[in-house]
Amino acid sequence: MGAAKPTYLTCISEDEGSSSEKHIDFVDAAPIVSSYNEQIRPLLDAVDKLRSLMVMDEGIQLPTIVVVGDQSSGKSSVLESLAGISLPRGQGICTRVPLIMRLQHHSSPEPELSLEYNGRVEHTDEVNISDDIVSATNAIAGGGKGISNTPLTLLVKKNGVPDLTMVDLPGITRVPINGQPEDIYEQIKEMIMEYIKPEQSIILNVLSATVDFTTCESIRMSQIVDKSGDRTLAVVTKVDKAPEGLLEKVTSDDVSIGLGYVCVRNRIGDETYEEARAKSHQLFQSHPLLSKIDRSMVGIPVLAEKLVQIQASSIARTLPDIVKKINDKLNSCLGELNKMPKRLSSVPEAMTTFMQIIGSTKESLMKILVKGEFHEFPEDKRMHCTARLYEMLNQYWYQLHECEQSDPRSNFLVEEIKILEEAKGITLPNFVPRNAFLVILQGKVKGISSIPIRFVEEVWSYIQDVVMRVLMRNTENYYQLQLYTRRAGHNLIARMKERSVEWMMETVEMENLTDYTCHPEYESKLNKLMCEREAFMDGVLNNLKNSTIYVEGIGEVEVGVLRRYPHVLSQAFDLKMRMTAYWKVVLRRLVDSMALHLQLSVSKLVNKEMEMEIMNELMGPNSGGGIEKLLEESPAVAVKRDKLVKSIKTLRASKEVVAKILDGIAPYGH
């Protein structure tokens, strides 16, 4: 290195020689950076490669030096001094996007500069770099004065620069200037917090010597995420403008800067880098106040060395954890991808998949609707279908029994007497007219006729919910099939519901039309009730003091008004008891037949009709593509698959990157 052309990093001596011995100081200082290059470069290259692979989008944080500072704190000047190039300057915010600066030392005397953004790479040079950064920023964030979170990468390969990668963020400003959004402060703060919050981030806080450090917005933000300051390094600029009290400010550390301070004097005006370096060296050597600051805390070379060491140590310390996270995330993505349905590429594959789905759907419905098994939905009681259907039938039975038009105790035999009075004709006495029985029966059937229909609608709505849930679950990975099965399910349930309603209306109509039963319960109940007739008649006609009489199966009934109709009282009692016995048969028949009809319908639905309906929907003349439609994935599944494939590709590439350097990081792990 002694014969090499001096560079800025070898120009500012930290020895006690005078500024007139610059050429000796520059050469002596050369090993500050070069002695680390062989060990640092592989680590930094690996992290830069991981960053370019966008592994951070996978939730894996990388060790990053994040440069923050209030507007006009001298942040750009510090970066210029480190990189040896000119950055954009002007009024307001010069950095409007995250600028990832990758500095790489190389032996060629000719610098190589390039910009990477929006998927493109543009080569530039030291003369045009500032303008090209502005153009690239405008392409990313627009030509105004707003900011964007889309990064711009600047690669600087130059002899003598430190091997560093830093992210420069917009300077913090509270007051928007013309053209800036009103919430510019909130936008910048949000961006800065996003970058400095991860534990892997090293915060390079640029402070102006002219201000009170405790009032700096950048300090406040860094203290939010790094209260102890363990990962914060401060750079103090403009030291020549406010040397008074600077020593106390950087040694008392009122704002918890755990990684220490470095004081620098940056290039001013039209100074060349060589002139700026010489003046900086002279300033810290001879100034009555600044010369008292320890030399381990002054100068760009010290800053470069600190940053290189901190960066290398951080990378070495976090890399094993990064490797673990990459492996864990890769395994997770592979597992999730394997759980996804196979992407169908041919009609035979689609047909096989279709038949498997139909089979699994049929099996699930058989278990939950017919067999009463519910292990597929152990926590969801609504899917315990046989139990719910049983409860619905019980409720149906209860509603039928509760639907009484009047209290039989207060109007006992009144309705029967009225009907008998109107049904009398030229016939033998003491016969109960059949038409009187039918009139009462039809009235009672009419009173409950809406309940069976309502029950049918409710039970099929429930079955539809169950069937659709199973169908949607089993076809969730096949968008087109889900559309067909949803339509098929709705159509089939609608038809079966309509058939059940028609069947129930016919059943109700049959009960309304005539009276018949061969059930022995009717005879048994009727005989038991008719045993009460003689006692009842005697109590009404002969025991005039009693206003109520107890009737078996009904209770205490009022009889005062009945004494006015002795000629039809026996017939009325007979009619009442026959209807009472027969009505129980009618209600039971409505429930029993509904239960049998429901079981038959569900069995047909599960064993035959659902499969046929879906087949017709998918492969019929109006299917619009048939089984080939299964080859199309749903947008959600396609997006998820593509995202997983992209993540796996990124993580595999990242795994290869870190695997190559793990053996060489032991010296930095300490």
Coordinates of N, CA, C and O in Angstrom, one line a residue, residues 511-584:
E511 N -105.0 -35.3 5.1 CA -105.6 -35.3 6.5 C -106.9 -34.4 6.5 O -107.8 -34.7 7.3
N512 N -106.9 -33.5 5.7 CA -108.0 -32.6 5.6 C -109.2 -33.2 4.9 O -110.4 -32.9 5.2
L513 N -108.9 -34.1 4.0 CA -110.0 -34.6 3.1 C -110.8 -35.7 3.8 O -112.1 -35.7 3.7
T514 N -110.2 -36.6 4.6 CA -111.0 -37.7 5.1 C -110.4 -38.1 6.5 O -109.3 -37.7 6.8
D515 N -111.0 -39.0 7.1 CA -110.6 -39.5 8.4 C -110.4 -41.0 8.3 O -111.3 -41.8 7.9
Y516 N -109.2 -41.5 8.7 CA -109.0 -42.9 8.7 C -107.7 -43.2 9.5 O -106.7 -42.5 9.4
T517 N -107.8 -44.3 10.2 CA -106.6 -44.9 10.9 C -106.9 -46.3 11.3 O -108.1 -46.7 11.6
C518 N -106.0 -47.2 11.2 CA -106.1 -48.5 11.7 C -105.2 -48.7 12.9 O -105.0 -49.8 13.4
H519 N -104.8 -47.6 13.4 CA -103.9 -47.7 14.6 C -104.7 -48.1 15.8 O -105.7 -47.5 16.2
P520 N -104.2 -49.1 16.5 CA -105.0 -49.6 17.7 C -105.0 -48.5 18.8 O -105.9 -48.6 19.7
E521 N -104.1 -47.6 18.8 CA -104.1 -46.5 19.8 C -105.4 -45.7 19.8 O -105.9 -45.3 20.8
Y522 N -105.9 -45.6 18.5 CA -107.2 -44.8 18.4 C -108.3 -45.5 19.2 O -109.0 -44.8 20.0
E523 N -108.5 -46.8 18.9 CA -109.6 -47.5 19.6 C -109.3 -47.5 21.1 O -110.3 -47.3 21.9
S524 N -108.1 -47.7 21.5 CA -107.8 -47.8 23.0 C -108.1 -46.5 23.6 O -108.7 -46.4 24.7
K525 N -107.6 -45.4 23.0 CA -107.8 -44.0 23.6 C -109.3 -43.7 23.6 O -109.8 -43.2 24.6
L526 N -110.0 -44.0 22.5 CA -111.4 -43.7 22.4 C -112.2 -44.4 23.5 O -113.1 -43.8 24.2
N527 N -112.0 -45.7 23.6 CA -112.7 -46.5 24.6 C -112.5 -45.9 26.0 O -113.4 -45.9 26.9
K528 N -111.3 -45.5 26.3 CA -111.0 -45.0 27.6 C -111.7 -43.7 27.9 O -112.3 -43.4 29.0
L529 N -111.8 -42.9 26.8 CA -112.5 -41.6 27.0 C -114.0 -41.8 27.1 O -114.7 -41.0 27.8
M530 N -114.5 -42.7 26.3 CA -116.0 -42.9 26.3 C -116.5 -43.5 27.6 O -117.7 -43.4 27.9
C531 N -115.6 -44.1 28.4 CA -116.0 -44.6 29.7 C -116.5 -43.5 30.6 O -117.1 -43.7 31.7
E532 N -116.1 -42.2 30.3 CA -116.5 -41.1 31.1 C -117.9 -40.5 30.8 O -118.4 -39.6 31.4
R533 N -118.5 -41.1 29.7 CA -119.7 -40.4 29.2 C -120.9 -40.5 30.2 O -121.5 -39.4 30.4
E534 N -121.2 -41.6 30.7 CA -122.3 -41.7 31.6 C -122.2 -40.8 32.8 O -123.1 -40.1 33.2
A535 N -121.0 -40.8 33.4 CA -120.8 -40.0 34.6 C -120.9 -38.5 34.2 O -121.4 -37.7 35.0
F536 N -120.4 -38.2 33.0 CA -120.4 -36.8 32.6 C -121.9 -36.4 32.4 O -122.3 -35.3 32.8
M537 N -122.7 -37.2 31.7 CA -124.1 -36.9 31.4 C -124.8 -36.7 32.7 O -125.7 -35.8 32.9
D538 N -124.6 -37.6 33.6 CA -125.3 -37.5 34.9 C -124.9 -36.3 35.7 O -125.8 -35.6 36.3
G539 N -123.7 -35.9 35.6 CA -123.2 -34.7 36.3 C -123.8 -33.5 35.7 O -124.1 -32.5 36.4
V540 N -124.0 -33.4 34.4 CA -124.5 -32.2 33.8 C -126.0 -32.1 33.9 O -126.6 -31.1 34.3
L541 N -126.7 -33.2 33.7 CA -128.2 -33.2 33.7 C -128.9 -33.3 35.1 O -129.9 -32.8 35.3
N542 N -128.2 -34.1 36.0 CA -128.9 -34.4 37.3 C -128.2 -33.7 38.5 O -128.9 -33.5 39.5
N543 N -127.0 -33.3 38.4 CA -126.3 -32.6 39.5 C -126.2 -31.1 39.2 O -125.2 -30.6 38.7
L544 N -127.3 -30.4 39.3 CA -127.4 -29.0 38.9 C -126.6 -28.1 39.7 O -126.4 -26.9 39.3
K545 N -126.1 -28.5 40.9 CA -125.4 -27.6 41.8 C -123.9 -27.4 41.3 O -123.3 -26.4 41.6
N546 N -123.4 -28.4 40.5 CA -122.0 -28.3 40.1 C -121.9 -27.5 38.8 O -122.6 -27.8 37.8
S547 N -121.1 -26.5 38.8 CA -120.9 -25.8 37.5 C -119.7 -26.3 36.7 O -119.5 -26.0 35.5
T548 N -118.9 -27.2 37.3 CA -117.7 -27.8 36.6 C -117.7 -29.3 36.9 O -118.2 -29.7 38.0
I549 N -117.2 -30.0 36.0 CA -117.1 -31.5 36.1 C -115.7 -31.8 35.6 O -115.2 -31.3 34.6
Y550 N -115.1 -32.8 36.3 CA -113.7 -33.3 35.9 C -113.9 -34.3 34.8 O -114.6 -35.3 34.9
V551 N -113.2 -34.1 33.6 CA -113.2 -35.1 32.5 C -111.7 -35.6 32.3 O -110.8 -34.8 32.2
E552 N -111.6 -36.9 32.3 CA -110.3 -37.5 32.1 C -109.6 -37.0 30.8 O -110.2 -37.0 29.8
G553 N -108.4 -36.6 31.0 CA -107.6 -36.2 29.8 C -107.8 -34.8 29.4 O -107.1 -34.2 28.6
I554 N -108.8 -34.1 30.1 CA -109.0 -32.7 29.8 C -108.9 -31.8 31.0 O -108.3 -30.7 31.0
G555 N -109.5 -32.3 32.1 CA -109.5 -31.5 33.3 C -110.8 -31.0 33.7 O -111.9 -31.5 33.2
E556 N -110.9 -30.0 34.6 CA -112.2 -29.4 35.0 C -112.8 -28.6 33.9 O -112.1 -27.7 33.4
V557 N -114.0 -28.9 33.5 CA -114.6 -28.2 32.4 C -115.9 -27.5 32.9 O -116.6 -28.0 33.8
E558 N -116.2 -26.4 32.3 CA -117.5 -25.7 32.7 C -118.7 -26.3 31.9 O -118.6 -26.6 30.7
V559 N -119.7 -26.6 32.7 CA -120.9 -27.3 32.1 C -122.2 -26.5 32.2 O -123.2 -27.0 31.7
G560 N -122.2 -25.3 32.8 CA -123.5 -24.6 33.0 C -124.2 -24.4 31.7 O -125.4 -24.6 31.6
V561 N -123.5 -24.0 30.6 CA -124.2 -23.7 29.4 C -124.6 -24.9 28.6 O -125.6 -24.9 27.8
L562 N -124.0 -26.1 29.0 CA -124.4 -27.3 28.3 C -125.8 -27.8 28.7 O -126.3 -28.6 27.9
R563 N -126.3 -27.4 29.8 CA -127.6 -27.9 30.3 C -128.7 -27.4 29.3 O -129.8 -27.9 29.4
R564 N -128.4 -26.5 28.5 CA -129.5 -26.0 27.6 C -129.6 -26.9 26.3 O -130.4 -26.7 25.5
Y565 N -128.6 -27.9 26.2 CA -128.7 -28.7 25.0 C -128.7 -30.2 25.3 O -127.8 -30.9 24.9
P566 N -129.7 -30.6 26.1 CA -129.7 -32.0 26.5 C -129.8 -33.0 25.3 O -129.4 -34.1 25.4
H567 N -130.5 -32.5 24.3 CA -130.8 -33.4 23.1 C -129.6 -33.8 22.3 O -129.6 -34.7 21.6
V568 N -128.5 -32.9 22.4 CA -127.3 -33.2 21.6 C -126.1 -33.4 22.4 O -125.0 -33.6 21.9
L569 N -126.3 -33.4 23.7 CA -125.2 -33.5 24.6 C -124.4 -34.8 24.5 O -123.2 -34.8 24.4
S570 N -125.1 -35.9 24.4 CA -124.4 -37.2 24.3 C -123.7 -37.3 22.9 O -122.5 -37.8 22.9
Q571 N -124.3 -36.8 21.9 CA -123.6 -36.8 20.6 C -122.4 -35.9 20.6 O -121.3 -36.2 20.0
A572 N -122.5 -34.7 21.2 CA -121.4 -33.8 21.3 C -120.2 -34.4 22.1 O -119.0 -34.2 21.7
F573 N -120.5 -35.1 23.2 CA -119.5 -35.7 23.9 C -118.8 -36.8 23.1 O -117.6 -36.9 23.1
D574 N -119.6 -37.6 22.4 CA -119.1 -38.6 21.5 C -118.2 -38.0 20.5 O -117.1 -38.5 20.2
L575 N -118.6 -37.0 19.8 CA -117.9 -36.3 18.8 C -116.5 -35.8 19.3 O -115.5 -35.9 18.7
K576 N -116.6 -35.2 20.5 CA -115.4 -34.6 21.1 C -114.3 -35.7 21.4 O -113.2 -35.5 21.1
M577 N -114.8 -36.8 22.0 CA -113.9 -37.8 22.4 C -113.3 -38.5 21.1 O -112.1 -38.9 21.1
R578 N -114.1 -38.7 20.1 CA -113.6 -39.3 18.9 C -112.5 -38.4 18.2 O -111.5 -38.9 17.8
M579 N -112.8 -37.1 18.2 CA -111.8 -36.2 17.7 C -110.5 -36.1 18.5 O -109.4 -36.0 18.0
T580 N -110.7 -36.2 19.8 CA -109.5 -36.1 20.7 C -108.6 -37.3 20.5 O -107.4 -37.2 20.4
A581 N -109.2 -38.5 20.4 CA -108.4 -39.7 20.1 C -107.8 -39.7 18.7 O -106.7 -40.1 18.5
Y582 N -108.6 -39.2 17.7 CA -108.1 -39.3 16.4 C -107.1 -38.2 16.1 O -106.1 -38.4 15.3
W583 N -107.2 -37.1 16.8 CA -106.2 -35.9 16.5 C -104.8 -36.3 16.9 O -103.9 -35.9 16.3
K584 N -104.7 -37.1 18.0 CA -103.4 -37.5 18.4 C -102.8 -38.4 17.3 O -101.6 -38.3 17.1

